């Protein structure tokens, strides 16, 4: 298929996944924050600060309300939820001939609601409802693409984008859950539990892991558990499969090979009982590797898709 | 017969002096149109009005709209398809078809001649100065002969019917004629919204156009049988005709590309795919020459592909339509087309022109300007009705301005006799019928030979008395029916055989209550078996 | 005269560019007063070069560099032999009105009138240079242009119009040529734009002439003995063209014969340096065995 279209599909997948996981992260930190002790105001600052930093958002001196508002509904904040949805909708608009009408309408409606008049009121009443709305609409998007899109290259690039972004966002969430230098175990465990719930994996964890949902087991679960579809390892494997299926020569494909190696690495590390400090390091390492996968993908499939021509008339 | 419907019309038929295609001057329907008139009367205005509302709703839902400027606001309005079809009997169509094919062949010869031997100039028939000053004369095309010698792959010559019922060519369109998507969509819509009207007619289908176009491009493409990669090249979604570009690409089953998808290496055109570069053999392009290649034409065009002309010159790619074809599109060149038919084909034109005057000669110019209230003045390089002054409909002050413009650059204008366009009954909002002026744009495809889609786009001026049919200025369209060769409509020979109704499988019994239900059953059976 | 010409153009891009496509009009033409004995083109990075003659008969060399690169150099070398054109005849205006003249002049008779603001000023020039013969008119026009306008670089650019020149009062050879063409055409004389190389005798009496770029002048269709002839005139230097003018090709205006025209892919700005060196050769030295 055309490189330009594949590029657009890949980014559509990424934006939808980014929107969903931003909503989950905001929801998670919001709830963890609510449950932390009120005397410990320093904690509140730390949670939001790290969130802002990890999302790449602007910082300055910021209160919880401000951070919440900015990351959810501020269209001028590149990392905000409303912005992710807007970007996804823009991509979908240029892809209207490729995606199904159902998928387009689902995204368009989501965008209209988030930019509509009622959303501010909902935020004041309780931001949880806004986050839930975005989570549900994302599920609708993936459900519709799974049912109404032909299982061809287009679906593969969409899937690959979504999975890579999911892995990346999950790694960011983990770094929020285990901030380096956080010594208080109870606080850390509490945050990890809240994030596990936010990621939607609490029930799955209970079924898979015969241990209490403390920081280390929870993080290991979200990193390594292949049977849990939203774990980093599962996301990496799905992305690898999607690209492998659509590449004409997967054995020679840099992104496929890199993903394959990453998947194997995660499977290998799973057998180790690594301790917390190493877990943080591993998360960062995997994130860096995913960034390289992104570059590999652009180099292999999207060459020229974003180049612009400059005209020069020489004298 | 149709008294109630006719009685409510604005003017009794026949008094207008125009040729109505359904009703004779006395008010009775023409032979081929009788079943249609009867059916319309039978349905009545209420039914037509309701069908009109259904049509609007359906088009809005499907996105078949166009941008209309209403009181300064640009709004998406449903495409105005009028539900009363326009019928052309088979025998009339045969003449139109032959006339069009003849004309397109002559135009094709002309384009080839202009960029090679210029024999028509040597013979003194067309002045060289005229050709060289046409805005679409492309010096870059000089000396290049495209595969198969075909330049006008897609042509749409606009036809009108005069007051005596005879067909004339109003204008030639060989640059980027558009509108075929409406022809196809209109037919689909009619079969859904006004299916009963089809009952008494055998209408020739139109949906094979995409296959015709694809076949023509494949036939001339420089590739082995069955290997040609054909694409549709669009300027992008911001172009007003984008819907049609995407539509055609979809129906032809080919890629829709934009400039950034194409690259020229070593005189060959490629498109960028996820599998690397894939060669392109034929491009159906919907861009004017001026924008296609910044190296040869406008250097500021970001819509173009650098090196495209180079590949074209090397013969490695077909461009439909060929570069420089627009020289034949010009309204001043139109004046010479009958002579072209005689010179290149040795035949008399089957379809006549509308009498047209070139204004470079001062005597002719002053004569025309003296009659400016009766004539139509058109700028030669434009299309789509832009900049046209219709004498009888223009206030005197504006005509003064026109006269000044014409005297300042006479080579840029032509004058034409006003044609009394024919009318066809058109449904009003309340469902009654009233005559409205129409023209016809048939679509021809030139590959190995010239094939013409039966009918074409009938454009109708929706305002009473208006003859401006362009959709951008208040026009609508009608489905055009060319009847099958049997001519007179036979009896209802497509009687509906009831299709065998597929019986849906019976769903397995759903037991509500599960165990409890069974228990109840057992209790009810008489004790002991 | 014998010349060795070297036209070296070098581009430096601040970021790698690719698919760099170029069309060159740089080769000296062969005419009744000029002969190109040798010609070579060296490109770096290397690329295959294709040739064709454009609509006006000028030779065009085209090439494309697909792979990413940060520099490009175009090195043109040629050897030319020129001779002094014959003195134009003093003939009246009768031939100019005839049908045969119109046929010979063709599209070079058409004055490009689009949206010219200073139309009156141009008409005034047309009136003031009118003489009894076309050749005298041509000479008068050459002088008038030099009188009224300064040679100034940096005030106009490749896309400048005659209006720009009249507004600013200064420009380069390209602008002077365009104005001259307009006045000639409005006077009913067919005229074409000429691109080429000019050897200007250096002040130190040496034999090397160095310019930054190619030169532009005009050719006017003047009455001849039996048929009209094209006569070269250089308004920038207030003289008729002679053996110091080496012609590349002609067109209606600059955009028909740009020496180098190119397009590349990439968001990059380019630094252009170009140099034309013409060396006058001793005829014996350049004679080929």
GROMACS .gro file of C-alpha atoms in nm, chain A residues 18-272:
model
  255
   18UNK     CA    1  -0.215   0.739   2.349
   19UNK     CA    2  -0.554   0.890   2.425
   20UNK     CA    3  -0.670   0.578   2.600
   21UNK     CA    4  -0.361   0.537   2.811
   22UNK     CA    5  -0.342   0.904   2.899
   23UNK     CA    6  -0.695   0.873   3.027
   24UNK     CA    7  -0.597   0.565   3.226
   25UNK     CA    8  -0.291   0.732   3.369
   26UNK     CA    9  -0.475   1.044   3.471
   27UNK     CA   10  -0.745   0.831   3.624
   28UNK     CA   11  -0.491   0.621   3.811
   29UNK     CA   12  -0.288   0.905   3.952
   30UNK     CA   13  -0.604   1.095   4.035
   31UNK     CA   14  -0.732   0.806   4.241
   32UNK     CA   15  -0.400   0.726   4.403
   33UNK     CA   16  -0.375   1.089   4.485
   34UNK     CA   17  -0.719   1.094   4.643
   35UNK     CA   18  -0.622   0.809   4.868
   36UNK     CA   19  -0.293   0.945   4.989
   37UNK     CA   20  -0.285   1.111   5.327
   38UNK     CA   21  -0.375   1.474   5.323
   39UNK     CA   22  -0.097   1.577   5.557
   40UNK     CA   23   0.154   1.457   5.307
   41UNK     CA   24   0.118   1.740   5.059
   42UNK     CA   25   0.464   1.672   4.927
   43UNK     CA   26   0.342   1.343   4.787
   44UNK     CA   27   0.070   1.512   4.590
   45UNK     CA   28   0.316   1.738   4.424
   46UNK     CA   29   0.551   1.455   4.346
   47UNK     CA   30   0.287   1.239   4.176
   48UNK     CA   31   0.164   1.515   3.950
   49UNK     CA   32   0.506   1.648   3.878
   50UNK     CA   33   0.637   1.317   3.763
   51UNK     CA   34   0.326   1.267   3.557
   52UNK     CA   35   0.372   1.600   3.387
   53UNK     CA   36   0.736   1.530   3.326
   54UNK     CA   37   0.675   1.183   3.191
   55UNK     CA   38   0.405   1.304   2.959
   56UNK     CA   39   0.640   1.572   2.838
   57UNK     CA   40   0.405   1.845   2.948
   58UNK     CA   41   0.504   2.190   3.061
   59UNK     CA   42   0.564   2.217   3.432
   60UNK     CA   43   0.615   2.538   3.629
   61UNK     CA   44   0.447   2.569   3.966
   62UNK     CA   45   0.126   2.381   3.925
   63UNK     CA   46  -0.161   2.276   4.151
   64UNK     CA   47  -0.350   1.952   4.116
   65UNK     CA   48  -0.651   2.117   3.962
   66UNK     CA   49  -0.435   2.297   3.712
   67UNK     CA   50  -0.244   1.986   3.616
   68UNK     CA   51  -0.564   1.789   3.582
   69UNK     CA   52  -0.730   2.054   3.371
   70UNK     CA   53  -0.430   2.106   3.152
   71UNK     CA   54  -0.366   1.740   3.085
   72UNK     CA   55  -0.729   1.665   3.015
   73UNK     CA   56  -0.885   1.950   2.828
   74UNK     CA   57  -0.624   2.205   2.732
   75UNK     CA   58  -0.602   2.203   2.352
   76UNK     CA   59  -0.280   2.400   2.358
   77UNK     CA   60  -0.108   2.133   2.568
   78UNK     CA   61   0.036   1.881   2.322
   79UNK     CA   62   0.014   1.596   2.574
   80UNK     CA   63  -0.347   1.659   2.671
   81UNK     CA   64  -0.623   1.408   2.628
   82UNK     CA   65  -0.832   1.632   2.407
   83UNK     CA   66  -0.534   1.690   2.184
   84UNK     CA   67  -0.467   1.319   2.137
   85UNK     CA   68  -0.825   1.265   2.038
   86UNK     CA   69  -0.814   1.563   1.802
   87UNK     CA   70  -0.501   1.425   1.634
   88UNK     CA   71  -0.660   1.084   1.601
   89UNK     CA   72  -0.964   1.236   1.441
   90UNK     CA   73  -0.754   1.437   1.196
   91UNK     CA   74  -0.572   1.122   1.090
   92UNK     CA   75  -0.898   0.937   1.053
   93UNK     CA   76  -1.032   1.215   0.837
   94UNK     CA   77  -0.757   1.175   0.580
   95UNK     CA   78  -0.815   0.799   0.595
   96UNK     CA   79  -1.186   0.800   0.538
   97UNK     CA   80  -1.146   0.596   0.223
   98UNK     CA   81  -0.951   0.330   0.411
   99UNK     CA   82  -1.123   0.289   0.746
  100UNK     CA   83  -1.486   0.195   0.770
  101UNK     CA   84  -1.760   0.451   0.813
  102UNK     CA   85  -1.838   0.309   1.158
  103UNK     CA   86  -1.484   0.367   1.275
  104UNK     CA   87  -1.481   0.722   1.146
  105UNK     CA   88  -1.810   0.806   1.311
  106UNK     CA   89  -1.696   0.660   1.642
  107UNK     CA   90  -1.389   0.881   1.649
  108UNK     CA   91  -1.565   1.186   1.519
  109UNK     CA   92  -1.831   1.163   1.785
  110UNK     CA   93  -1.572   1.122   2.059
  111UNK     CA   94  -1.398   1.435   1.940
  112UNK     CA   95  -1.722   1.632   1.924
  113UNK     CA   96  -1.814   1.536   2.278
  114UNK     CA   97  -1.472   1.621   2.422
  115UNK     CA   98  -1.475   1.960   2.257
  116UNK     CA   99  -1.841   2.019   2.323
  117UNK     CA  100  -2.013   2.240   2.579
  118UNK     CA  101  -2.093   1.975   2.838
  119UNK     CA  102  -1.750   1.844   2.910
  120UNK     CA  103  -1.636   2.127   3.139
  121UNK     CA  104  -1.931   2.065   3.368
  122UNK     CA  105  -1.848   1.696   3.378
  123UNK     CA  106  -1.490   1.772   3.473
  124UNK     CA  107  -1.597   1.981   3.769
  125UNK     CA  108  -1.845   1.716   3.883
  126UNK     CA  109  -1.578   1.450   3.866
  127UNK     CA  110  -1.312   1.386   3.607
  128UNK     CA  111  -1.350   1.010   3.638
  129UNK     CA  112  -1.649   1.014   3.407
  130UNK     CA  113  -1.448   1.186   3.134
  131UNK     CA  114  -1.170   0.930   3.160
  132UNK     CA  115  -1.417   0.646   3.153
  133UNK     CA  116  -1.578   0.792   2.843
  134UNK     CA  117  -1.245   0.801   2.660
  135UNK     CA  118  -1.159   0.446   2.770
  136UNK     CA  119  -1.492   0.320   2.644
  137UNK     CA  120  -1.467   0.501   2.311
  138UNK     CA  121  -1.118   0.358   2.256
  139UNK     CA  122  -1.250   0.011   2.320
  140UNK     CA  123  -1.523   0.084   2.067
  141UNK     CA  124  -1.263   0.194   1.813
  142UNK     CA  125  -1.058  -0.123   1.842
  143UNK     CA  126  -1.366  -0.338   1.850
  144UNK     CA  127  -1.497  -0.181   1.529
  145UNK     CA  128  -1.165  -0.208   1.349
  146UNK     CA  129  -1.141  -0.572   1.446
  147UNK     CA  130  -1.488  -0.635   1.307
  148UNK     CA  131  -1.526  -0.402   1.010
  149UNK     CA  132  -1.179  -0.362   0.862
  150UNK     CA  133  -1.035  -0.606   0.614
  151UNK     CA  134  -0.746  -0.799   0.771
  152UNK     CA  135  -0.482  -0.667   0.540
  153UNK     CA  136  -0.182  -0.438   0.551
  154UNK     CA  137  -0.395  -0.144   0.656
  155UNK     CA  138  -0.517  -0.327   0.965
  156UNK     CA  139  -0.161  -0.437   1.039
  157UNK     CA  140  -0.019  -0.087   1.045
  158UNK     CA  141  -0.305   0.034   1.256
  159UNK     CA  142  -0.249  -0.251   1.499
  160UNK     CA  143   0.127  -0.205   1.508
  161UNK     CA  144   0.090   0.164   1.589
  162UNK     CA  145  -0.160   0.097   1.861
  163UNK     CA  146   0.044  -0.177   2.027
  164UNK     CA  147   0.373   0.010   2.020
  165UNK     CA  148   0.212   0.314   2.173
  166UNK     CA  149   0.037   0.098   2.436
  167UNK     CA  150   0.370  -0.054   2.535
  168UNK     CA  151   0.533   0.286   2.551
  169UNK     CA  152   0.254   0.441   2.756
  170UNK     CA  153   0.247   0.147   2.994
  171UNK     CA  154   0.618   0.186   3.053
  172UNK     CA  155   0.560   0.549   3.137
  173UNK     CA  156   0.288   0.450   3.379
  174UNK     CA  157   0.525   0.208   3.546
  175UNK     CA  158   0.782   0.481   3.586
  176UNK     CA  159   0.520   0.690   3.762
  177UNK     CA  160   0.432   0.395   3.984
  178UNK     CA  161   0.792   0.334   4.081
  179UNK     CA  162   0.953   0.672   4.093
  180UNK     CA  163   1.323   0.634   4.145
  181UNK     CA  164   1.420   0.733   4.492
  182UNK     CA  165   1.082   0.658   4.645
  183UNK     CA  166   1.174   0.486   4.965
  184UNK     CA  167   0.844   0.450   5.139
  185UNK     CA  168   0.727   0.101   5.053
  186UNK     CA  169   0.372   0.151   5.162
  187UNK     CA  170   0.331   0.457   4.948
  188UNK     CA  171   0.485   0.280   4.655
  189UNK     CA  172   0.268  -0.025   4.692
  190UNK     CA  173  -0.039   0.194   4.713
  191UNK     CA  174   0.049   0.372   4.396
  192UNK     CA  175   0.128   0.049   4.217
  193UNK     CA  176  -0.209  -0.095   4.314
  194UNK     CA  177  -0.388   0.213   4.192
  195UNK     CA  178  -0.206   0.201   3.864
  196UNK     CA  179  -0.279  -0.166   3.820
  197UNK     CA  180  -0.645  -0.086   3.863
  198UNK     CA  181  -0.618   0.204   3.623
  199UNK     CA  182  -0.456  -0.016   3.360
  200UNK     CA  183  -0.754  -0.246   3.392
  201UNK     CA  184  -0.549  -0.543   3.495
  202UNK     CA  185  -0.646  -0.587   3.855
  203UNK     CA  186  -0.872  -0.888   3.804
  204UNK     CA  187  -0.628  -1.042   3.561
  205UNK     CA  188  -0.348  -1.001   3.811
  206UNK     CA  189  -0.548  -1.173   4.079
  207UNK     CA  190  -0.601  -1.472   3.852
  208UNK     CA  191  -0.247  -1.488   3.725
  209UNK     CA  192  -0.024  -1.409   4.019
  210UNK     CA  193  -0.038  -1.589   4.354
  211UNK     CA  194   0.093  -1.286   4.542
  212UNK     CA  195  -0.049  -0.965   4.687
  213UNK     CA  196  -0.060  -0.675   4.439
  214UNK     CA  197   0.241  -0.491   4.570
  215UNK     CA  198   0.478  -0.281   4.367
  216UNK     CA  199   0.721  -0.549   4.247
  217UNK     CA  200   0.473  -0.822   4.153
  218UNK     CA  201   0.240  -0.569   3.990
  219UNK     CA  202   0.517  -0.422   3.781
  220UNK     CA  203   0.647  -0.764   3.684
  221UNK     CA  204   0.295  -0.860   3.578
  222UNK     CA  205   0.247  -0.555   3.363
  223UNK     CA  206   0.588  -0.604   3.210
  224UNK     CA  207   0.610  -0.973   3.142
  225UNK     CA  208   0.274  -1.147   3.148
  226UNK     CA  209   0.213  -1.258   2.788
  227UNK     CA  210  -0.131  -1.390   2.873
  228UNK     CA  211  -0.245  -1.043   2.976
  229UNK     CA  212  -0.315  -0.866   2.645
  230UNK     CA  213  -0.213  -0.523   2.765
  231UNK     CA  214   0.123  -0.611   2.914
  232UNK     CA  215   0.437  -0.475   2.760
  233UNK     CA  216   0.547  -0.820   2.649
  234UNK     CA  217   0.212  -0.897   2.489
  235UNK     CA  218   0.203  -0.560   2.314
  236UNK     CA  219   0.553  -0.612   2.177
  237UNK     CA  220   0.461  -0.959   2.052
  238UNK     CA  221   0.143  -0.830   1.885
  239UNK     CA  222   0.329  -0.550   1.713
  240UNK     CA  223   0.588  -0.795   1.590
  241UNK     CA  224   0.322  -1.025   1.452
  242UNK     CA  225   0.136  -0.742   1.280
  243UNK     CA  226   0.446  -0.620   1.098
  244UNK     CA  227   0.565  -0.968   1.016
  245UNK     CA  228   0.240  -1.045   0.842
  246UNK     CA  229   0.248  -0.733   0.628
  247UNK     CA  230   0.618  -0.722   0.543
  248UNK     CA  231   0.717  -0.885   0.216
  249UNK     CA  232   1.048  -0.997   0.362
  250UNK     CA  233   1.022  -1.013   0.741
  251UNK     CA  234   1.350  -1.198   0.789
  252UNK     CA  235   1.526  -0.892   0.654
  253UNK     CA  236   1.313  -0.634   0.821
  254UNK     CA  237   1.489  -0.424   1.085
  255UNK     CA  238   1.176  -0.336   1.283
  256UNK     CA  239   1.052  -0.696   1.286
  257UNK     CA  240   1.389  -0.825   1.397
  258UNK     CA  241   1.426  -0.564   1.666
  259UNK     CA  242   1.080  -0.636   1.803
  260UNK     CA  243   1.155  -1.004   1.791
  261UNK     CA  244   1.472  -0.954   1.992
  262UNK     CA  245   1.288  -0.735   2.241
  263UNK     CA  246   1.020  -0.996   2.287
  264UNK     CA  247   1.282  -1.262   2.348
  265UNK     CA  248   1.462  -1.037   2.595
  266UNK     CA  249   1.146  -0.986   2.794
  267UNK     CA  250   1.074  -1.358   2.795
  268UNK     CA  251   1.425  -1.423   2.917
  269UNK     CA  252   1.421  -1.160   3.189
  270UNK     CA  253   1.095  -1.290   3.319
  271UNK     CA  254   1.274  -1.590   3.458
  272UNK     CA  255   1.494  -1.365   3.671
   0.00000   0.00000   0.00000
